[in-house]
GROMACS .gro file of C-alpha atoms in nm:
model
  288
    1UNK     CA    1  -9.764  11.892   1.340
    2UNK     CA    2  -9.453  11.734   1.496
    3UNK     CA    3  -9.672  11.503   1.703
    4UNK     CA    4  -9.808  11.326   1.403
    5UNK     CA    5  -9.483  11.155   1.295
    6UNK     CA    6  -9.410  11.041   1.650
    7UNK     CA    7  -9.753  10.884   1.679
    8UNK     CA    8  -9.708  10.716   1.346
    9UNK     CA    9  -9.371  10.575   1.451
   10UNK     CA   10  -9.523  10.443   1.772
   11UNK     CA   11  -9.801  10.280   1.576
   12UNK     CA   12  -9.547  10.129   1.336
   13UNK     CA   13  -9.334   9.995   1.623
   14UNK     CA   14  -9.644   9.854   1.788
   15UNK     CA   15  -9.745   9.672   1.471
   16UNK     CA   16  -9.392   9.542   1.409
   17UNK     CA   17  -9.371   9.177   1.506
   18UNK     CA   18  -8.996   9.182   1.574
   19UNK     CA   19  -9.044   9.442   1.847
   20UNK     CA   20  -9.230   9.195   2.066
   21UNK     CA   21  -9.035   9.049   2.363
   22UNK     CA   22  -9.046   8.689   2.241
   23UNK     CA   23  -8.884   8.793   1.915
   24UNK     CA   24  -8.627   9.029   2.058
   25UNK     CA   25  -8.352   8.764   2.026
   26UNK     CA   26  -8.389   8.777   1.650
   27UNK     CA   27  -8.273   9.137   1.649
   28UNK     CA   28  -7.955   9.049   1.835
   29UNK     CA   29  -7.632   8.962   1.636
   30UNK     CA   30  -7.556   8.593   1.592
   31UNK     CA   31  -7.305   8.432   1.824
   32UNK     CA   32  -7.127   8.119   1.701
   33UNK     CA   33  -7.057   7.892   1.991
   34UNK     CA   34  -6.932   7.540   2.015
   35UNK     CA   35  -7.191   7.267   1.965
   36UNK     CA   36  -7.093   7.112   2.295
   37UNK     CA   37  -7.218   7.419   2.488
   38UNK     CA   38  -7.580   7.364   2.390
   39UNK     CA   39  -7.794   7.281   2.684
   40UNK     CA   40  -7.554   7.418   2.944
   41UNK     CA   41  -7.846   7.498   3.167
   42UNK     CA   42  -7.928   7.130   3.186
   43UNK     CA   43  -7.565   7.032   3.261
   44UNK     CA   44  -7.439   7.268   3.532
   45UNK     CA   45  -7.111   7.076   3.591
   46UNK     CA   46  -6.912   7.121   3.272
   47UNK     CA   47  -6.533   7.077   3.231
   48UNK     CA   48  -6.323   7.377   3.147
   49UNK     CA   49  -6.196   7.233   2.820
   50UNK     CA   50  -6.555   7.218   2.691
   51UNK     CA   51  -6.616   7.589   2.740
   52UNK     CA   52  -6.770   7.777   2.454
   53UNK     CA   53  -6.523   7.922   2.209
   54UNK     CA   54  -6.610   8.176   1.941
   55UNK     CA   55  -6.544   8.068   1.587
   56UNK     CA   56  -6.485   8.260   1.274
   57UNK     CA   57  -6.768   8.203   1.025
   58UNK     CA   58  -6.538   8.301   0.740
   59UNK     CA   59  -6.301   8.004   0.778
   60UNK     CA   60  -6.517   7.723   0.633
   61UNK     CA   61  -6.623   7.936   0.341
   62UNK     CA   62  -6.263   8.033   0.266
   63UNK     CA   63  -6.145   7.670   0.279
   64UNK     CA   64  -6.435   7.563   0.057
   65UNK     CA   65  -6.343   7.830  -0.198
   66UNK     CA   66  -5.983   7.714  -0.192
   67UNK     CA   67  -6.091   7.354  -0.250
   68UNK     CA   68  -6.298   7.463  -0.545
   69UNK     CA   69  -6.019   7.668  -0.695
   70UNK     CA   70  -5.739   7.416  -0.630
   71UNK     CA   71  -5.857   7.057  -0.678
   72UNK     CA   72  -5.655   6.786  -0.507
   73UNK     CA   73  -5.385   6.631  -0.727
   74UNK     CA   74  -5.361   6.254  -0.719
   75UNK     CA   75  -5.021   6.082  -0.737
   76UNK     CA   76  -4.912   5.942  -1.071
   77UNK     CA   77  -4.951   5.581  -0.966
   78UNK     CA   78  -5.320   5.638  -0.881
   79UNK     CA   79  -5.402   5.796  -1.216
   80UNK     CA   80  -5.541   5.581  -1.495
   81UNK     CA   81  -5.460   5.651  -1.855
   82UNK     CA   82  -5.801   5.637  -2.020
   83UNK     CA   83  -5.673   5.676  -2.376
   84UNK     CA   84  -5.343   5.483  -2.412
   85UNK     CA   85  -5.153   5.495  -2.736
   86UNK     CA   86  -5.139   5.211  -2.983
   87UNK     CA   87  -4.768   5.172  -2.919
   88UNK     CA   88  -4.826   5.130  -2.546
   89UNK     CA   89  -5.098   4.871  -2.602
   90UNK     CA   90  -4.879   4.675  -2.845
   91UNK     CA   91  -4.579   4.677  -2.610
   92UNK     CA   92  -4.789   4.566  -2.313
   93UNK     CA   93  -4.945   4.285  -2.517
   94UNK     CA   94  -4.608   4.161  -2.644
   95UNK     CA   95  -4.465   4.173  -2.293
   96UNK     CA   96  -4.755   3.971  -2.157
   97UNK     CA   97  -4.718   3.712  -2.436
   98UNK     CA   98  -4.343   3.692  -2.371
   99UNK     CA   99  -4.392   3.629  -1.999
  100UNK     CA  100  -4.666   3.371  -2.059
  101UNK     CA  101  -4.466   3.174  -2.317
  102UNK     CA  102  -4.148   3.190  -2.110
  103UNK     CA  103  -4.327   3.048  -1.807
  104UNK     CA  104  -4.474   2.768  -2.018
  105UNK     CA  105  -4.133   2.684  -2.164
  106UNK     CA  106  -3.968   2.671  -1.820
  107UNK     CA  107  -4.025   2.294  -1.805
  108UNK     CA  108  -3.691   2.231  -1.630
  109UNK     CA  109  -3.711   2.512  -1.379
  110UNK     CA  110  -3.741   2.273  -1.084
  111UNK     CA  111  -3.696   1.905  -1.027
  112UNK     CA  112  -4.073   1.879  -0.981
  113UNK     CA  113  -4.140   2.032  -1.322
  114UNK     CA  114  -4.270   1.833  -1.618
  115UNK     CA  115  -3.917   1.784  -1.758
  116UNK     CA  116  -3.746   1.781  -1.420
  117UNK     CA  117  -3.581   1.446  -1.492
  118UNK     CA  118  -3.357   1.600  -1.763
  119UNK     CA  119  -3.275   1.913  -1.563
  120UNK     CA  120  -2.917   1.801  -1.495
  121UNK     CA  121  -2.858   1.742  -1.867
  122UNK     CA  122  -2.994   2.085  -1.961
  123UNK     CA  123  -2.779   2.242  -1.688
  124UNK     CA  124  -2.470   2.072  -1.832
  125UNK     CA  125  -2.559   2.204  -2.178
  126UNK     CA  126  -2.594   2.556  -2.040
  127UNK     CA  127  -2.256   2.520  -1.868
  128UNK     CA  128  -2.088   2.480  -2.210
  129UNK     CA  129  -2.183   2.839  -2.285
  130UNK     CA  130  -2.079   2.987  -1.953
  131UNK     CA  131  -1.830   3.272  -1.957
  132UNK     CA  132  -1.592   3.117  -1.702
  133UNK     CA  133  -1.577   2.798  -1.906
  134UNK     CA  134  -1.483   2.976  -2.228
  135UNK     CA  135  -1.233   3.214  -2.069
  136UNK     CA  136  -1.055   2.931  -1.889
  137UNK     CA  137  -1.053   2.714  -2.201
  138UNK     CA  138  -0.920   2.997  -2.419
  139UNK     CA  139  -0.636   3.069  -2.177
  140UNK     CA  140  -0.540   2.699  -2.165
  141UNK     CA  141  -0.536   2.678  -2.546
  142UNK     CA  142  -0.334   3.000  -2.564
  143UNK     CA  143  -0.062   2.858  -2.337
  144UNK     CA  144  -0.038   2.545  -2.553
  145UNK     CA  145  -0.039   2.721  -2.890
  146UNK     CA  146   0.296   2.746  -3.073
  147UNK     CA  147   0.195   2.930  -3.392
  148UNK     CA  148   0.160   3.302  -3.435
  149UNK     CA  149  -0.167   3.266  -3.628
  150UNK     CA  150  -0.322   3.050  -3.357
  151UNK     CA  151  -0.212   3.290  -3.082
  152UNK     CA  152  -0.354   3.583  -3.278
  153UNK     CA  153  -0.695   3.415  -3.306
  154UNK     CA  154  -0.699   3.310  -2.943
  155UNK     CA  155  -0.600   3.653  -2.810
  156UNK     CA  156  -0.876   3.821  -3.010
  157UNK     CA  157  -1.121   3.556  -2.891
  158UNK     CA  158  -1.021   3.620  -2.531
  159UNK     CA  159  -1.075   3.994  -2.575
  160UNK     CA  160  -1.412   3.926  -2.737
  161UNK     CA  161  -1.516   3.713  -2.440
  162UNK     CA  162  -1.414   3.983  -2.193
  163UNK     CA  163  -1.601   4.244  -2.398
  164UNK     CA  164  -1.910   4.024  -2.402
  165UNK     CA  165  -1.905   3.969  -2.026
  166UNK     CA  166  -1.857   4.337  -1.942
  167UNK     CA  167  -2.121   4.461  -2.187
  168UNK     CA  168  -2.386   4.209  -2.084
  169UNK     CA  169  -2.320   4.271  -1.714
  170UNK     CA  170  -2.354   4.646  -1.766
  171UNK     CA  171  -2.683   4.615  -1.955
  172UNK     CA  172  -2.822   4.371  -1.699
  173UNK     CA  173  -2.729   4.606  -1.416
  174UNK     CA  174  -2.899   4.891  -1.600
  175UNK     CA  175  -3.223   4.709  -1.690
  176UNK     CA  176  -3.248   4.485  -1.379
  177UNK     CA  177  -3.513   4.257  -1.526
  178UNK     CA  178  -3.605   3.950  -1.327
  179UNK     CA  179  -3.647   3.607  -1.480
  180UNK     CA  180  -3.984   3.439  -1.539
  181UNK     CA  181  -3.928   3.224  -1.230
  182UNK     CA  182  -3.796   3.366  -0.905
  183UNK     CA  183  -3.458   3.196  -0.867
  184UNK     CA  184  -3.144   3.304  -0.688
  185UNK     CA  185  -2.832   3.313  -0.911
  186UNK     CA  186  -2.567   3.050  -0.852
  187UNK     CA  187  -2.202   3.093  -0.763
  188UNK     CA  188  -2.086   3.075  -1.127
  189UNK     CA  189  -2.347   3.331  -1.225
  190UNK     CA  190  -2.208   3.575  -0.972
  191UNK     CA  191  -1.854   3.507  -1.099
  192UNK     CA  192  -1.959   3.586  -1.456
  193UNK     CA  193  -2.180   3.879  -1.339
  194UNK     CA  194  -2.483   3.708  -1.494
  195UNK     CA  195  -2.731   3.805  -1.221
  196UNK     CA  196  -3.031   3.950  -1.405
  197UNK     CA  197  -3.236   3.828  -1.698
  198UNK     CA  198  -3.204   4.081  -1.981
  199UNK     CA  199  -3.013   4.016  -2.202
  200UNK     CA  200  -2.928   3.645  -2.186
  201UNK     CA  201  -2.551   3.620  -2.138
  202UNK     CA  202  -2.532   3.257  -2.252
  203UNK     CA  203  -2.715   3.337  -2.576
  204UNK     CA  204  -2.492   3.638  -2.645
  205UNK     CA  205  -2.176   3.439  -2.579
  206UNK     CA  206  -2.287   3.138  -2.782
  207UNK     CA  207  -2.378   3.354  -3.082
  208UNK     CA  208  -2.049   3.544  -3.068
  209UNK     CA  209  -1.833   3.232  -3.026
  210UNK     CA  210  -2.008   3.034  -3.298
  211UNK     CA  211  -1.978   3.322  -3.546
  212UNK     CA  212  -1.614   3.375  -3.449
  213UNK     CA  213  -1.521   3.009  -3.498
  214UNK     CA  214  -1.712   2.986  -3.826
  215UNK     CA  215  -1.518   3.285  -3.957
  216UNK     CA  216  -1.166   3.189  -3.845
  217UNK     CA  217  -1.164   2.809  -3.851
  218UNK     CA  218  -1.188   2.579  -4.150
  219UNK     CA  219  -1.466   2.337  -4.061
  220UNK     CA  220  -1.663   2.082  -4.255
  221UNK     CA  221  -2.030   2.141  -4.327
  222UNK     CA  222  -2.158   1.899  -4.059
  223UNK     CA  223  -1.943   2.068  -3.796
  224UNK     CA  224  -2.066   2.409  -3.902
  225UNK     CA  225  -2.425   2.295  -3.869
  226UNK     CA  226  -2.353   2.143  -3.527
  227UNK     CA  227  -2.189   2.467  -3.415
  228UNK     CA  228  -2.494   2.674  -3.509
  229UNK     CA  229  -2.724   2.416  -3.345
  230UNK     CA  230  -2.511   2.425  -3.031
  231UNK     CA  231  -2.544   2.805  -3.007
  232UNK     CA  232  -2.922   2.784  -3.039
  233UNK     CA  233  -2.953   2.505  -2.781
  234UNK     CA  234  -2.734   2.689  -2.531
  235UNK     CA  235  -2.956   2.996  -2.553
  236UNK     CA  236  -3.269   2.783  -2.534
  237UNK     CA  237  -3.141   2.588  -2.234
  238UNK     CA  238  -3.157   2.896  -2.015
  239UNK     CA  239  -3.520   2.947  -2.112
  240UNK     CA  240  -3.598   2.583  -2.026
  241UNK     CA  241  -3.431   2.629  -1.690
  242UNK     CA  242  -3.653   2.930  -1.619
  243UNK     CA  243  -3.366   3.179  -1.605
  244UNK     CA  244  -3.451   3.395  -1.906
  245UNK     CA  245  -3.742   3.506  -2.121
  246UNK     CA  246  -3.767   3.446  -2.493
  247UNK     CA  247  -3.698   3.813  -2.562
  248UNK     CA  248  -3.387   3.791  -2.342
  249UNK     CA  249  -3.258   3.506  -2.559
  250UNK     CA  250  -3.336   3.688  -2.886
  251UNK     CA  251  -3.168   4.010  -2.769
  252UNK     CA  252  -2.873   3.805  -2.645
  253UNK     CA  253  -2.823   3.654  -2.991
  254UNK     CA  254  -2.837   3.999  -3.150
  255UNK     CA  255  -2.591   4.140  -2.896
  256UNK     CA  256  -2.349   3.852  -2.956
  257UNK     CA  257  -2.347   3.918  -3.330
  258UNK     CA  258  -2.285   4.286  -3.258
  259UNK     CA  259  -1.987   4.193  -3.041
  260UNK     CA  260  -1.844   3.982  -3.321
  261UNK     CA  261  -1.875   4.270  -3.568
  262UNK     CA  262  -1.702   4.503  -3.322
  263UNK     CA  263  -1.413   4.261  -3.264
  264UNK     CA  264  -1.368   4.216  -3.638
  265UNK     CA  265  -1.353   4.592  -3.679
  266UNK     CA  266  -1.081   4.640  -3.415
  267UNK     CA  267  -0.897   4.316  -3.487
  268UNK     CA  268  -0.553   4.308  -3.325
  269UNK     CA  269  -0.258   4.219  -3.543
  270UNK     CA  270  -0.009   3.945  -3.465
  271UNK     CA  271   0.252   4.189  -3.330
  272UNK     CA  272  -0.002   4.349  -3.096
  273UNK     CA  273  -0.109   4.006  -2.975
  274UNK     CA  274   0.252   3.908  -2.907
  275UNK     CA  275   0.297   4.226  -2.705
  276UNK     CA  276  -0.010   4.145  -2.496
  277UNK     CA  277   0.113   3.788  -2.444
  278UNK     CA  278   0.453   3.907  -2.329
  279UNK     CA  279   0.291   4.152  -2.087
  280UNK     CA  280   0.060   3.880  -1.954
  281UNK     CA  281   0.346   3.637  -1.899
  282UNK     CA  282   0.567   3.909  -1.742
  283UNK     CA  283   0.835   3.853  -2.008
  284UNK     CA  284   0.796   4.189  -2.184
  285UNK     CA  285   1.125   4.366  -2.256
  286UNK     CA  286   1.042   4.705  -2.410
  287UNK     CA  287   1.405   4.830  -2.408
  288UNK     CA  288   1.530   4.572  -2.659
   0.00000   0.00000   0.00000
Protein backbone atom coordinates (compact mmCIF):
# COMPACT_ATOMS: atom_id res chain seq x y z
CA UNK A 1 0.00 0.00 0.00
CA UNK A 2 2.72 2.61 0.66
CA UNK A 3 4.13 2.05 -2.82
CA UNK A 4 1.05 3.32 -4.52
CA UNK A 5 1.37 6.98 -3.43
CA UNK A 6 5.05 7.07 -4.36
CA UNK A 7 4.29 5.76 -7.84
CA UNK A 8 1.54 8.29 -8.21
CA UNK A 9 3.85 11.12 -7.17
CA UNK A 10 6.45 9.95 -9.68
CA UNK A 11 3.83 9.87 -12.39
CA UNK A 12 2.65 13.35 -11.41
CA UNK A 13 6.20 14.72 -11.45
CA UNK A 14 6.81 13.08 -14.81
CA UNK A 15 3.71 14.69 -16.28
CA UNK A 16 4.51 18.10 -14.78
CA UNK A 17 5.88 20.38 -17.46
CA UNK A 18 7.82 22.61 -15.06
CA UNK A 19 9.91 19.63 -13.93
CA UNK A 20 11.57 19.36 -17.32
CA UNK A 21 15.17 20.66 -17.58
CA UNK A 22 14.39 23.42 -20.08
CA UNK A 23 11.81 24.85 -17.71
CA UNK A 24 13.79 24.49 -14.51
CA UNK A 25 14.74 28.20 -14.57
CA UNK A 26 11.09 29.10 -14.11
CA UNK A 27 11.10 27.44 -10.71
CA UNK A 28 14.04 29.53 -9.54
CA UNK A 29 13.41 32.90 -7.70
CA UNK A 30 13.68 36.04 -9.82
CA UNK A 31 16.88 38.02 -9.71
CA UNK A 32 16.70 41.72 -10.61
CA UNK A 33 19.89 42.76 -12.28
CA UNK A 34 20.93 45.89 -14.06
CA UNK A 35 19.86 46.19 -17.68
CA UNK A 36 23.45 46.80 -18.71
CA UNK A 37 24.46 43.26 -17.61
CA UNK A 38 22.35 41.56 -20.26
CA UNK A 39 24.42 39.74 -22.77
CA UNK A 40 27.53 39.56 -20.60
CA UNK A 41 28.50 36.36 -22.33
CA UNK A 42 28.79 38.24 -25.58
CA UNK A 43 30.87 41.05 -24.02
CA UNK A 44 33.57 39.40 -21.90
CA UNK A 45 35.48 42.67 -21.22
CA UNK A 46 33.16 44.73 -19.04
CA UNK A 47 34.15 47.67 -16.78
CA UNK A 48 33.77 47.30 -13.06
CA UNK A 49 31.34 50.19 -12.74
CA UNK A 50 28.90 48.33 -15.01
CA UNK A 51 28.73 45.27 -12.79
CA UNK A 52 25.33 43.92 -11.98
CA UNK A 53 23.75 45.37 -8.88
CA UNK A 54 20.68 43.96 -7.16
CA UNK A 55 17.74 46.29 -6.93
CA UNK A 56 14.83 46.41 -4.62
CA UNK A 57 11.57 45.73 -6.50
CA UNK A 58 9.62 47.53 -3.80
CA UNK A 59 11.13 50.98 -4.45
CA UNK A 60 9.33 51.92 -7.69
CA UNK A 61 6.01 50.74 -6.36
CA UNK A 62 6.47 52.71 -3.15
CA UNK A 63 7.40 55.90 -5.03
CA UNK A 64 4.43 55.43 -7.37
CA UNK A 65 2.09 55.07 -4.40
CA UNK A 66 3.53 58.22 -2.86
CA UNK A 67 3.01 60.12 -6.11
CA UNK A 68 -0.59 58.98 -6.20
CA UNK A 69 -1.22 59.94 -2.61
CA UNK A 70 0.64 63.27 -2.69
CA UNK A 71 0.17 65.08 -6.02
CA UNK A 72 2.76 67.68 -6.94
CA UNK A 73 1.83 71.23 -5.91
CA UNK A 74 2.40 73.91 -8.51
CA UNK A 75 3.60 77.38 -7.49
CA UNK A 76 1.03 80.14 -7.23
CA UNK A 77 2.27 81.97 -10.30
CA UNK A 78 1.71 78.87 -12.47
CA UNK A 79 -1.87 78.36 -11.31
CA UNK A 80 -4.72 79.81 -13.35
CA UNK A 81 -7.86 81.05 -11.71
CA UNK A 82 -10.57 79.43 -13.80
CA UNK A 83 -13.48 81.18 -12.08
CA UNK A 84 -12.45 84.78 -11.24
CA UNK A 85 -14.82 87.02 -9.36
CA UNK A 86 -16.76 89.84 -10.93
CA UNK A 87 -14.81 92.34 -8.86
CA UNK A 88 -11.50 91.02 -10.16
CA UNK A 89 -12.69 91.15 -13.77
CA UNK A 90 -13.98 94.72 -13.34
CA UNK A 91 -10.74 95.92 -11.72
CA UNK A 92 -8.59 94.30 -14.42
CA UNK A 93 -10.73 95.84 -17.17
CA UNK A 94 -10.60 99.33 -15.62
CA UNK A 95 -6.85 99.04 -15.16
CA UNK A 96 -6.38 98.04 -18.79
CA UNK A 97 -8.55 100.95 -19.97
CA UNK A 98 -6.62 103.35 -17.74
CA UNK A 99 -3.26 102.24 -19.13
CA UNK A 100 -4.50 102.36 -22.73
CA UNK A 101 -5.99 105.86 -22.42
CA UNK A 102 -2.96 107.17 -20.53
CA UNK A 103 -0.62 105.96 -23.26
CA UNK A 104 -2.79 107.56 -25.93
CA UNK A 105 -2.86 110.87 -24.04
CA UNK A 106 0.93 110.92 -23.60
CA UNK A 107 1.28 113.03 -26.76
CA UNK A 108 4.15 115.09 -25.29
CA UNK A 109 6.11 112.24 -23.77
CA UNK A 110 9.00 112.69 -26.21
CA UNK A 111 10.09 115.29 -28.69
CA UNK A 112 9.24 112.82 -31.46
CA UNK A 113 5.65 112.46 -30.22
CA UNK A 114 2.66 113.91 -32.05
CA UNK A 115 2.65 117.04 -29.84
CA UNK A 116 6.40 117.08 -29.27
CA UNK A 117 6.67 120.67 -30.51
CA UNK A 118 4.77 121.99 -27.45
CA UNK A 119 6.57 119.77 -24.96
CA UNK A 120 8.58 122.68 -23.51
CA UNK A 121 5.39 124.68 -22.94
CA UNK A 122 3.67 121.77 -21.18
CA UNK A 123 6.78 121.24 -19.06
CA UNK A 124 6.71 124.89 -18.01
CA UNK A 125 3.04 124.55 -17.07
CA UNK A 126 3.82 121.49 -14.96
CA UNK A 127 6.64 123.41 -13.26
CA UNK A 128 4.09 125.91 -11.87
CA UNK A 129 2.66 123.10 -9.77
CA UNK A 130 5.96 121.71 -8.54
CA UNK A 131 6.49 121.44 -4.79
CA UNK A 132 9.86 123.21 -4.77
CA UNK A 133 8.36 126.14 -6.66
CA UNK A 134 5.50 126.62 -4.21
CA UNK A 135 7.60 126.14 -1.07
CA UNK A 136 10.20 128.64 -2.25
CA UNK A 137 7.54 131.14 -3.31
CA UNK A 138 5.67 130.82 -0.01
CA UNK A 139 8.84 131.42 2.01
CA UNK A 140 9.69 134.51 -0.08
CA UNK A 141 6.18 135.93 0.42
CA UNK A 142 6.37 135.15 4.14
CA UNK A 143 9.59 137.16 4.55
CA UNK A 144 8.01 140.14 2.78
CA UNK A 145 4.67 140.05 4.61
CA UNK A 146 4.12 142.69 7.32
CA UNK A 147 0.60 141.83 8.50
CA UNK A 148 -0.34 139.23 11.06
CA UNK A 149 -3.23 137.94 8.94
CA UNK A 150 -1.02 137.49 5.89
CA UNK A 151 1.66 135.70 7.92
CA UNK A 152 -0.98 133.42 9.44
CA UNK A 153 -2.25 132.39 6.00
CA UNK A 154 1.23 131.89 4.60
CA UNK A 155 2.44 129.79 7.55
CA UNK A 156 -0.57 127.49 7.27
CA UNK A 157 -0.03 127.27 3.51
CA UNK A 158 3.60 126.31 4.05
CA UNK A 159 2.59 123.58 6.50
CA UNK A 160 -0.02 122.34 4.04
CA UNK A 161 2.61 122.12 1.30
CA UNK A 162 4.97 120.15 3.54
CA UNK A 163 2.13 117.83 4.54
CA UNK A 164 1.24 117.29 0.89
CA UNK A 165 4.82 116.46 -0.10
CA UNK A 166 5.38 114.02 2.77
CA UNK A 167 2.03 112.24 2.33
CA UNK A 168 2.33 111.85 -1.45
CA UNK A 169 5.94 110.66 -1.16
CA UNK A 170 4.93 108.07 1.44
CA UNK A 171 2.05 106.72 -0.67
CA UNK A 172 4.22 106.62 -3.79
CA UNK A 173 6.92 104.72 -1.92
CA UNK A 174 4.30 102.27 -0.67
CA UNK A 175 2.53 101.65 -4.00
CA UNK A 176 5.58 101.98 -6.32
CA UNK A 177 3.53 102.26 -9.49
CA UNK A 178 5.40 103.06 -12.67
CA UNK A 179 4.20 105.61 -15.20
CA UNK A 180 2.65 104.70 -18.56
CA UNK A 181 5.95 105.51 -20.27
CA UNK A 182 9.28 104.36 -18.89
CA UNK A 183 11.01 107.62 -17.95
CA UNK A 184 13.66 108.38 -15.37
CA UNK A 185 12.67 111.11 -12.87
CA UNK A 186 14.42 114.45 -13.13
CA UNK A 187 16.48 116.27 -10.53
CA UNK A 188 13.52 118.36 -9.30
CA UNK A 189 11.42 115.22 -9.01
CA UNK A 190 14.00 113.67 -6.72
CA UNK A 191 14.13 116.88 -4.66
CA UNK A 192 10.35 116.82 -4.19
CA UNK A 193 10.34 113.00 -3.71
CA UNK A 194 8.04 112.66 -6.72
CA UNK A 195 9.59 109.47 -8.10
CA UNK A 196 6.68 107.11 -8.73
CA UNK A 197 3.37 107.55 -10.50
CA UNK A 198 0.57 106.98 -7.98
CA UNK A 199 -0.74 109.40 -6.83
CA UNK A 200 0.10 112.41 -8.98
CA UNK A 201 1.90 114.91 -6.75
CA UNK A 202 1.30 117.87 -9.08
CA UNK A 203 -2.44 117.18 -9.18
CA UNK A 204 -2.63 116.85 -5.39
CA UNK A 205 -0.69 120.06 -4.85
CA UNK A 206 -2.64 122.02 -7.45
CA UNK A 207 -5.99 120.95 -5.99
CA UNK A 208 -4.91 121.79 -2.44
CA UNK A 209 -3.42 125.19 -3.35
CA UNK A 210 -6.36 126.26 -5.51
CA UNK A 211 -8.87 125.33 -2.81
CA UNK A 212 -6.75 127.06 -0.16
CA UNK A 213 -6.49 130.30 -2.14
CA UNK A 214 -10.18 130.27 -3.03
CA UNK A 215 -11.05 129.96 0.65
CA UNK A 216 -8.67 132.57 2.10
CA UNK A 217 -8.30 135.17 -0.64
CA UNK A 218 -10.92 137.54 -1.99
CA UNK A 219 -10.80 137.05 -5.75
CA UNK A 220 -13.02 138.11 -8.60
CA UNK A 221 -15.04 135.51 -10.48
CA UNK A 222 -12.72 135.43 -13.54
CA UNK A 223 -9.71 134.85 -11.31
CA UNK A 224 -11.50 132.08 -9.46
CA UNK A 225 -12.32 130.36 -12.74
CA UNK A 226 -8.73 130.75 -13.92
CA UNK A 227 -7.46 129.27 -10.66
CA UNK A 228 -9.63 126.17 -11.02
CA UNK A 229 -8.62 125.86 -14.69
CA UNK A 230 -4.96 126.17 -13.73
CA UNK A 231 -5.28 123.31 -11.22
CA UNK A 232 -6.87 121.06 -13.83
CA UNK A 233 -4.28 121.89 -16.49
CA UNK A 234 -1.39 121.28 -14.10
CA UNK A 235 -2.70 117.81 -13.31
CA UNK A 236 -3.38 117.12 -16.98
CA UNK A 237 0.07 118.30 -18.04
CA UNK A 238 1.71 115.39 -16.26
CA UNK A 239 -0.52 112.97 -18.14
CA UNK A 240 0.41 114.63 -21.45
CA UNK A 241 4.07 114.32 -20.55
CA UNK A 242 3.62 110.59 -19.95
CA UNK A 243 4.49 110.76 -16.25
CA UNK A 244 1.15 109.73 -14.74
CA UNK A 245 -1.99 107.76 -15.52
CA UNK A 246 -5.47 109.21 -15.51
CA UNK A 247 -6.27 107.43 -12.26
CA UNK A 248 -3.11 108.90 -10.72
CA UNK A 249 -4.37 112.38 -11.58
CA UNK A 250 -7.88 111.71 -10.23
CA UNK A 251 -6.56 110.27 -6.97
CA UNK A 252 -4.15 113.20 -6.71
CA UNK A 253 -7.02 115.68 -6.90
CA UNK A 254 -8.93 113.78 -4.22
CA UNK A 255 -5.86 113.62 -1.97
CA UNK A 256 -5.26 117.37 -2.37
CA UNK A 257 -8.81 118.16 -1.26
CA UNK A 258 -8.31 115.85 1.72
CA UNK A 259 -5.15 117.74 2.66
CA UNK A 260 -7.02 121.02 2.53
CA UNK A 261 -9.74 119.68 4.83
CA UNK A 262 -7.10 118.44 7.28
CA UNK A 263 -5.29 121.79 7.33
CA UNK A 264 -8.56 123.62 7.92
CA UNK A 265 -9.30 121.31 10.83
CA UNK A 266 -5.95 121.92 12.55
CA UNK A 267 -5.63 125.57 11.53
CA UNK A 268 -2.90 127.36 13.49
CA UNK A 269 -3.80 130.63 15.15
CA UNK A 270 -1.91 133.87 14.69
CA UNK A 271 0.00 133.51 17.96
CA UNK A 272 1.12 129.98 17.06
CA UNK A 273 2.24 131.19 13.65
CA UNK A 274 4.25 134.02 15.22
CA UNK A 275 5.93 131.51 17.51
CA UNK A 276 6.89 129.34 14.54
CA UNK A 277 8.19 132.39 12.66
CA UNK A 278 10.33 133.46 15.60
CA UNK A 279 11.74 129.93 15.91
CA UNK A 280 12.46 129.81 12.18
CA UNK A 281 14.24 133.16 12.21
CA UNK A 282 16.19 132.28 15.41
CA UNK A 283 14.70 135.29 17.21
CA UNK A 284 12.56 133.35 19.69
CA UNK A 285 12.86 134.56 23.29
CA UNK A 286 10.76 132.23 25.47
CA UNK A 287 11.91 133.78 28.79
CA UNK A 288 10.30 137.17 28.14
